[in-house]
Every structure is written in C-alpha cells, then in structure tokens.
Coordinates of C-alpha atoms in Angstrom, one line a residue:
X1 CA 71.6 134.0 33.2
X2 CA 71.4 132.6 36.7
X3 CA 75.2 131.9 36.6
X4 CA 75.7 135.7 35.7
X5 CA 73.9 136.2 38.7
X6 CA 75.9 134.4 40.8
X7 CA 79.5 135.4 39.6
X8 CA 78.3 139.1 40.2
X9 CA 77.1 138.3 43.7
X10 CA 80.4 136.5 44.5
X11 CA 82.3 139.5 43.1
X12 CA 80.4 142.0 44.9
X13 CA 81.0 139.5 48.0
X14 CA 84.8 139.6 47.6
X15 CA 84.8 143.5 46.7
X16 CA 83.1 144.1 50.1
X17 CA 85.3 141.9 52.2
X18 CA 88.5 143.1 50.7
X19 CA 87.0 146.7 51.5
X20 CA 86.2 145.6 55.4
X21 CA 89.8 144.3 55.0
X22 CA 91.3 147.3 54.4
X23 CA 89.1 148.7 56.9
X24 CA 89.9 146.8 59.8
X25 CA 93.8 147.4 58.8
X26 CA 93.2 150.9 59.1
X27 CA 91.6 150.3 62.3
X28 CA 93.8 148.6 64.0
X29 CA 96.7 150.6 62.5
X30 CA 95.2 153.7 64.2
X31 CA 94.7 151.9 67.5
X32 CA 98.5 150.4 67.6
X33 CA 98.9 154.1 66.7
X34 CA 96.8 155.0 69.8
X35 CA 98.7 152.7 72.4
X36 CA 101.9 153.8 71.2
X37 CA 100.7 157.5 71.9
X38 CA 99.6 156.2 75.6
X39 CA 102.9 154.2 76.3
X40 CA 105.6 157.4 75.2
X41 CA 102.8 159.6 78.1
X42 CA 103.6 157.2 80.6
X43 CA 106.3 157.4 82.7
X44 CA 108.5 154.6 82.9
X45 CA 111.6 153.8 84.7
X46 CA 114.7 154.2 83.1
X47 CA 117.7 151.7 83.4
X48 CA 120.0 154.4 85.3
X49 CA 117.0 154.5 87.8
X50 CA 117.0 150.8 88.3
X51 CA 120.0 150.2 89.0
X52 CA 120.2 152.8 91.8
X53 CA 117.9 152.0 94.2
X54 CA 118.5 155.7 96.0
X55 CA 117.5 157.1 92.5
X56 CA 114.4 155.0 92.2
X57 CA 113.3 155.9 96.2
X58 CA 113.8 159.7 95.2
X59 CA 112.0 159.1 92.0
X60 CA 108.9 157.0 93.8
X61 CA 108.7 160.1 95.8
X62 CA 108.4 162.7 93.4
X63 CA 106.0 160.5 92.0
X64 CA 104.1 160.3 95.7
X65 CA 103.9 164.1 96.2
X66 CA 102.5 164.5 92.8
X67 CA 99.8 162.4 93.6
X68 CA 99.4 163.8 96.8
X69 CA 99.4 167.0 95.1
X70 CA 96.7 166.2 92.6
X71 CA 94.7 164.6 95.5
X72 CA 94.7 167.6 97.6
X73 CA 94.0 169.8 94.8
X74 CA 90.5 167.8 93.8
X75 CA 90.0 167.9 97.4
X76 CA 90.2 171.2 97.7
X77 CA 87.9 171.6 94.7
X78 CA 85.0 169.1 96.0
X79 CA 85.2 171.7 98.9
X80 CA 84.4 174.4 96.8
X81 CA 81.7 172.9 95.1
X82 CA 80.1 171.5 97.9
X83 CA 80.2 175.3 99.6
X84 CA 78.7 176.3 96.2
X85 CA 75.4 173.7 96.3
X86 CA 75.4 174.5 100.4
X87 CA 75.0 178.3 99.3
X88 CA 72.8 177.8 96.7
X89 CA 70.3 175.6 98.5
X90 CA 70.7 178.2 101.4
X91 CA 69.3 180.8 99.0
X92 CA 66.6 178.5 97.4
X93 CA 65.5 177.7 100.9
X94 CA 65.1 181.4 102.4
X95 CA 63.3 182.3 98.7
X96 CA 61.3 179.4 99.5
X97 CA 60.3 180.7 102.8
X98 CA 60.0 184.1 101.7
X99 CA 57.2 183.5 99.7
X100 CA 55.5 181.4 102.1
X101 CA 55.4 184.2 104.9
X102 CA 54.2 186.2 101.4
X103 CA 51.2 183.2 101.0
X104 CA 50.4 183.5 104.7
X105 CA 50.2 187.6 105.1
X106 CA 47.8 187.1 101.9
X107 CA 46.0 184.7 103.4
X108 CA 45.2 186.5 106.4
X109 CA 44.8 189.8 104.6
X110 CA 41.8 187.4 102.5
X111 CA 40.4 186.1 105.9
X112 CA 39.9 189.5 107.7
X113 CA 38.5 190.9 104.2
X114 CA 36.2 188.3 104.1
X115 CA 35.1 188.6 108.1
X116 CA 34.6 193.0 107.0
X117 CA 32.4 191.5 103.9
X118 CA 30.4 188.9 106.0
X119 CA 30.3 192.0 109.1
X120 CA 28.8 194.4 106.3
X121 CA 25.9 192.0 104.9
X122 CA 25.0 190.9 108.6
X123 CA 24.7 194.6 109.3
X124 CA 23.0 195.3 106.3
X125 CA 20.1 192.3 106.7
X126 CA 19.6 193.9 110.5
X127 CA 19.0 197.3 108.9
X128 CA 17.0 196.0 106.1
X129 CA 14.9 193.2 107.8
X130 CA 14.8 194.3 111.5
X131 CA 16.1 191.5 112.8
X132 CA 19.2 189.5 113.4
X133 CA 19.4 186.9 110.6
X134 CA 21.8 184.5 112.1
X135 CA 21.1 181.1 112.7
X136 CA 22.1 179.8 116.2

C-alpha cells in the first residue's frame, strides 16, 4: 500500500517536471524569438559601410540628425504640455480667487445685515423700555 503511494507520488513528480520542462522550452524559445525580433529592428552597420569610412561618417550623421530630430520633437512637446498645466493652473487659480471675492462680498453682505438686525432691536428696546439698553 504505502509503496503504491510512493510510486504514484514519484510519477506525478516526474509528470510535473517534464511538464515545467516543456514549459521552460517554450519559454525560452519565445524569448530567443523575442531577441531575434529586437536584433533585425536594430540598425547595424553593414560591411560596405565599414569599409568606407566616408560611408560610415555620412551614415553616423543621418543617424545624428535623427536623434536630433526626435530630441527636438519631445522638446517641443514638453513645451506644449508644460504651456498646457501653466494654463490650467492659471484658470484654477483665477476660479479660485473668484470665489473668494464671492466669500468676501457675502461676508460683508452678512455683517451689515447683522449691524441693520442689531440697529432694529436696539431701537426697538428704546421704544419699548424707554431707555437705552446698552451697556457701556
């Protein structure tokens, strides 16, 4: 009994390391597969080119300006987006202060109400009591 157990647990054992086997074969199939992919993207140098050392300046500079290129471009682009965010932070900033100058007309508008309330019951204790009822 127990050596049943054992023979299926060494056959389940070899079943899953022939499976992570194949696996990892896959795997590394797909990632030679992968680099091959990167190296044909790549430019690389032909013989022609070095050999001739005029053909490989011309070439370096071709290469150059299309870096150059790509630079100015993502220059260019950071400029834009950074006039974007200055713009947008602009218009956050006057909304901002809009509705402050809003909160302080409010405020006022509160106060004076409140000074016409308070004017109106010190009038009205005079007329009712005779007397001035503030406290000095």
């Amino acid at each position: 009994m127990n050596n049943n157990n054992n023979s299926q647990q060494s056959e389940i054992v070899q079943e899953d390391t022939l499976n992570y086997d194949s696996k990892t074969k896959q795997l590394n199939q797909e990632e030679i597969e992968q680099i091959q992919k990167i190296l044909k993207q790549k430019p690389t140098l032909s013989k022609n080119l070095l050999n001739d050392e005029e053909k490989q300046k011309k070439w370096l500079k071709s290469q150059n300006s299309q870096y150059s290129q790509q630079i100015q471009e993502l220059d260019g682009n950071s400029n834009i987006v950074e006039s974007d965010l200055n713009t947008s932070y602009q218009t956050r900033i006057s909304k901002i202060s809009d509705r402050n100058q809003k909160i302080k007309v409010q405020n006022k508008k509160k106060k004076k109400k409140e000074q016409q309330q308070m004017g109106f019951l010190e009038r009205f204790k005079f007329a009712f009591f005779g007397c001035n009822t503030r406290q000095y």
